[in-house]
Short mmCIF file of C-alpha atoms in Angstrom, two decimals:
data_model
loop_
_atom_site.label_atom_id
_atom_site.label_comp_id
_atom_site.label_asym_id
_atom_site.label_seq_id
_atom_site.Cartn_x
_atom_site.Cartn_y
_atom_site.Cartn_z
CA GLU I 1 292.35 193.66 -31.30
CA ASP I 2 292.00 193.09 -27.17
CA GLN I 3 292.89 190.10 -25.89
CA VAL I 4 293.26 188.90 -22.52
CA THR I 5 294.31 185.52 -21.64
CA GLN I 6 293.79 183.87 -17.22
CA SER I 7 295.77 181.16 -15.40
CA PRO I 8 295.65 178.76 -14.78
CA GLU I 9 291.56 177.78 -15.73
CA ALA I 10 291.27 176.27 -11.96
CA LEU I 11 293.37 176.84 -8.40
CA ARG I 12 291.93 174.64 -5.83
CA LEU I 13 293.45 175.89 -2.35
CA GLN I 14 293.24 174.76 0.76
CA GLU I 15 292.29 177.41 3.89
CA GLY I 16 294.79 179.83 4.94
CA GLU I 17 297.52 178.09 1.46
CA SER I 18 298.36 181.03 -0.34
CA SER I 19 298.75 182.48 -4.21
CA SER I 20 298.36 184.01 -7.57
CA LEU I 21 296.11 184.57 -10.71
CA ASN I 22 297.76 186.13 -13.73
CA CYS I 23 295.83 187.84 -16.24
CA SER I 24 297.99 188.40 -19.50
CA TYR I 25 297.36 190.83 -21.60
CA THR I 26 297.41 192.11 -24.86
CA VAL I 27 295.95 196.03 -26.10
CA SER I 28 296.72 199.09 -28.48
CA GLY I 29 296.37 201.57 -25.40
CA LEU I 30 295.49 200.39 -21.93
CA ARG I 31 292.57 202.14 -20.98
CA GLY I 32 292.12 200.25 -17.76
CA LEU I 33 291.99 196.34 -16.89
CA PHE I 34 289.61 195.10 -14.18
CA TRP I 35 289.64 192.61 -11.44
CA TYR I 36 285.61 190.46 -11.47
CA ARG I 37 283.49 188.58 -8.59
CA GLN I 38 281.60 186.08 -10.89
CA ASP I 39 280.15 183.52 -8.18
CA PRO I 40 277.63 180.17 -9.67
CA GLY I 41 274.57 182.36 -11.17
CA LYS I 42 275.50 186.09 -10.38
CA GLY I 43 276.32 188.97 -12.64
CA PRO I 44 280.34 189.32 -11.79
CA GLU I 45 281.04 192.21 -9.30
CA PHE I 46 283.67 194.49 -9.45
CA LEU I 47 286.34 194.39 -7.62
CA PHE I 48 289.09 196.81 -8.60
CA THR I 49 290.21 198.83 -12.06
CA LEU I 50 293.99 199.34 -11.90
CA TYR I 51 295.62 202.45 -14.43
CA SER I 52 299.00 202.10 -15.08
CA ALA I 53 302.26 199.76 -14.84
CA GLY I 54 302.55 199.88 -11.32
CA GLU I 55 299.68 200.28 -9.05
CA GLU I 56 298.61 198.53 -6.23
CA LYS I 57 294.93 198.36 -5.05
CA GLU I 58 294.13 196.40 -1.77
CA LYS I 59 290.67 194.96 -0.27
CA GLU I 60 290.69 192.49 2.48
CA ARG I 61 292.48 189.18 1.45
CA LEU I 62 292.81 190.54 -2.53
CA LYS I 63 296.26 192.30 -3.71
CA ALA I 64 295.92 192.96 -7.48
CA THR I 65 299.23 194.33 -9.04
CA LEU I 66 299.53 195.48 -12.73
CA THR I 67 302.44 195.70 -15.15
CA LYS I 68 302.82 197.21 -18.82
CA LYS I 69 302.11 193.14 -19.97
CA GLU I 70 299.94 191.15 -17.09
CA SER I 71 297.56 191.52 -14.29
CA PHE I 72 298.57 189.67 -10.90
CA LEU I 73 295.59 189.01 -8.39
CA HIS I 74 296.74 188.14 -4.54
CA ILE I 75 294.61 185.85 -2.39
CA THR I 76 296.61 186.12 0.67
CA ALA I 77 294.77 183.60 3.36
CA PRO I 78 292.22 182.66 2.15
CA LYS I 79 289.22 181.64 3.13
CA PRO I 80 285.63 178.77 1.57
CA GLU I 81 284.23 182.19 1.00
CA ASP I 82 286.27 183.41 -1.66
CA SER I 83 285.28 180.11 -3.67
CA ALA I 84 284.37 181.92 -7.03
CA THR I 85 285.61 182.67 -10.84
CA TYR I 86 288.07 185.72 -11.12
CA LEU I 87 287.35 187.80 -14.04
CA CYS I 88 289.79 189.99 -16.02
CA ALA I 89 289.27 192.50 -18.85
CA VAL I 90 290.14 195.73 -20.12
CA ARG I 91 289.19 198.25 -21.76
CA SER I 92 291.92 200.36 -24.27
CA THR I 93 292.10 203.69 -25.53
CA GLY I 94 290.89 202.46 -28.80
CA GLY I 95 287.96 200.61 -28.06
CA GLY I 96 285.28 202.77 -27.18
CA ASN I 97 283.24 201.44 -24.51
CA LYS I 98 284.54 197.46 -25.55
CA LEU I 99 285.66 195.42 -21.88
CA THR I 100 286.88 192.51 -23.85
CA PHE I 101 286.95 190.22 -20.66
CA GLY I 102 289.02 186.23 -20.39
CA THR I 103 287.79 183.11 -20.18
CA GLY I 104 288.71 183.40 -15.55
CA THR I 105 290.08 181.44 -12.63
CA GLN I 106 287.64 179.09 -10.91
CA LEU I 107 288.85 178.49 -7.21
CA LYS I 108 288.03 176.84 -5.12
CA VAL I 109 288.88 177.28 -1.74
CA GLU I 110 288.66 173.91 1.04
CA LEU I 111 288.88 173.31 3.80
CA GLY B 1 273.98 197.64 -2.74
CA ALA B 2 273.48 196.51 -5.54
CA VAL B 3 273.52 199.69 -8.96
CA VAL B 4 271.80 197.23 -11.59
CA SER B 5 268.52 194.63 -11.73
CA GLN B 6 267.21 192.78 -14.53
CA HIS B 7 264.00 191.07 -14.59
CA PRO B 8 263.39 188.19 -15.08
CA SER B 9 266.78 186.11 -13.08
CA TRP B 10 265.32 183.54 -15.60
CA VAL B 11 262.88 182.88 -18.12
CA ILE B 12 262.48 179.75 -20.27
CA CYS B 13 259.78 179.34 -23.01
CA LYS B 14 259.89 177.97 -26.18
CA SER B 15 260.82 178.05 -29.92
CA GLY B 16 260.08 180.84 -31.26
CA THR B 17 258.56 182.51 -28.93
CA SER B 18 259.72 186.12 -28.03
CA VAL B 19 261.48 186.93 -24.93
CA LYS B 20 261.97 190.43 -22.78
CA ILE B 21 264.19 191.48 -20.66
CA GLU B 22 265.27 194.57 -18.38
CA CYS B 23 267.61 196.27 -17.31
CA ARG B 24 267.49 199.12 -14.37
CA SER B 25 269.60 201.12 -13.27
CA LEU B 26 269.27 202.06 -9.29
CA ASP B 27 268.93 205.69 -7.42
CA PHE B 28 271.26 207.14 -10.50
CA GLN B 29 269.94 207.69 -14.48
CA ALA B 30 272.61 205.46 -17.15
CA THR B 31 272.54 207.11 -19.97
CA THR B 32 274.87 204.11 -21.57
CA MET B 33 273.41 201.09 -20.73
CA PHE B 34 275.80 197.12 -21.66
CA TRP B 35 274.14 194.33 -22.85
CA TYR B 36 276.28 191.33 -22.82
CA ARG B 37 275.69 187.31 -23.59
CA GLN B 38 277.47 184.41 -21.09
CA PHE B 39 278.13 180.45 -22.50
CA PRO B 40 278.94 177.88 -19.58
CA LYS B 41 282.63 178.15 -19.33
CA GLN B 42 283.53 180.84 -21.38
CA SER B 43 284.33 184.59 -21.20
CA LEU B 44 281.61 187.52 -21.31
CA MET B 45 280.83 189.16 -25.01
CA LEU B 46 279.07 192.66 -25.02
CA MET B 47 276.43 192.39 -28.31
CA ALA B 48 275.38 195.85 -27.79
CA THR B 49 275.85 198.70 -26.00
CA SER B 50 272.50 200.11 -25.27
CA ASN B 51 271.98 204.82 -25.51
CA GLU B 52 269.39 206.91 -23.79
CA GLY B 53 267.21 207.51 -27.16
CA SER B 54 268.67 206.79 -29.13
CA LYS B 55 269.90 203.61 -31.65
CA ALA B 56 271.77 200.74 -29.55
CA THR B 57 275.12 199.71 -31.09
CA TYR B 58 275.67 196.89 -32.27
CA GLU B 59 278.88 193.58 -31.92
CA GLN B 60 280.11 192.95 -35.22
CA GLY B 61 278.29 188.95 -34.78
CA VAL B 62 275.12 190.48 -33.32
CA GLU B 63 271.90 190.32 -34.93
CA LYS B 64 270.11 193.16 -35.25
CA ASP B 65 267.19 192.02 -35.90
CA LYS B 66 267.16 189.71 -33.69
CA PHE B 67 268.43 191.39 -29.84
CA LEU B 68 266.25 195.12 -30.15
CA ILE B 69 267.23 196.68 -27.54
CA ASN B 70 265.26 199.55 -25.91
CA HIS B 71 267.04 202.18 -23.67
CA ALA B 72 263.32 205.09 -23.88
CA SER B 73 264.34 205.95 -20.53
CA LEU B 74 267.47 206.67 -18.26
CA THR B 75 266.35 204.06 -15.68
CA LEU B 76 265.58 200.98 -18.00
CA SER B 77 266.78 199.18 -20.85
CA THR B 78 264.92 196.13 -22.39
CA LEU B 79 266.39 192.79 -24.53
CA THR B 80 264.29 191.41 -27.04
CA VAL B 81 265.38 188.26 -28.56
CA THR B 82 263.25 187.22 -30.78
CA SER B 83 262.64 184.58 -32.14
CA ALA B 84 264.14 182.33 -29.46
CA HIS B 85 265.87 179.22 -30.55
CA PRO B 86 267.70 176.40 -28.46
CA GLU B 87 270.95 178.33 -28.90
CA ASP B 88 270.18 181.03 -28.06
CA SER B 89 269.91 180.05 -24.08
CA SER B 90 272.90 181.79 -22.60
CA PHE B 91 273.33 184.08 -19.48
CA TYR B 92 272.44 187.77 -20.91
CA ILE B 93 273.48 190.11 -18.05
CA CYS B 94 273.77 194.06 -18.29
CA SER B 95 275.62 196.43 -17.03
CA THR B 96 276.62 200.61 -16.82
CA ASP B 97 279.34 203.33 -15.82
CA LEU B 98 276.66 204.89 -13.93
CA GLY B 99 276.72 207.13 -16.10
CA GLN B 100 279.76 209.15 -15.01
CA ALA B 101 281.15 208.22 -18.82
CA ALA B 102 283.99 206.27 -15.88
CA ASP B 103 285.98 203.04 -16.61
CA THR B 104 284.75 200.42 -14.00
CA GLN B 105 281.30 199.14 -15.02
CA TYR B 106 278.90 198.09 -12.69
CA PHE B 107 276.93 194.80 -13.58
CA GLY B 108 272.78 193.40 -13.58
CA PRO B 109 272.45 189.86 -11.50
CA GLY B 110 272.13 188.58 -15.26
CA THR B 111 268.67 186.47 -16.45
CA ARG B 112 269.41 182.12 -17.88
CA LEU B 113 267.20 182.22 -21.17
CA THR B 114 266.47 178.66 -21.76
CA VAL B 115 264.68 177.65 -24.99
CA LEU B 116 262.98 174.36 -25.03
#
């Protein structure tokens, strides 16, 4: 059974204080790892898809990396508008279309 | 811009009534749509996969007769919560992979259901 564990559960940063969020996963075969941002009361907003170990993707202050066991979402010089819950999900080769989500990291960036 | 829309964004109903939630794909034809449920402080859980013109595929533990899914057109899938009870109160979200058999799913804005 696919499993996704995210840490920390919550993270409070000062504006400009860079940090990383962790997503550890267990799958029989990885078809894709996904990062989403979710604001309160809203649906998840797509950020990145990663497919193989060593792959990296960047978007503004965010950078996602992937190894065979985990993924990191690096946030460089965050701003208050980066405050949200960041969700990690995996799709396995044997899981069809199913996405398995972690419980997310709730990030708050303060001035 | 938005890929998927949902209606209503929130609904409050009495216990025992049925509620229908619509999920529409915008500017493209979605052969497949997915329905998720999210309880407070918990992760999204896939309920069912909706395929246009055929029966939905439900995840283990999801009651087919309680959560009725209809995908009658390439732009609309509906989820009907029948005989709703307070424990059905949750955030329901649909998604689609843009009909390209791609891996990435794009989510709608969600529907908050509260059953009194």
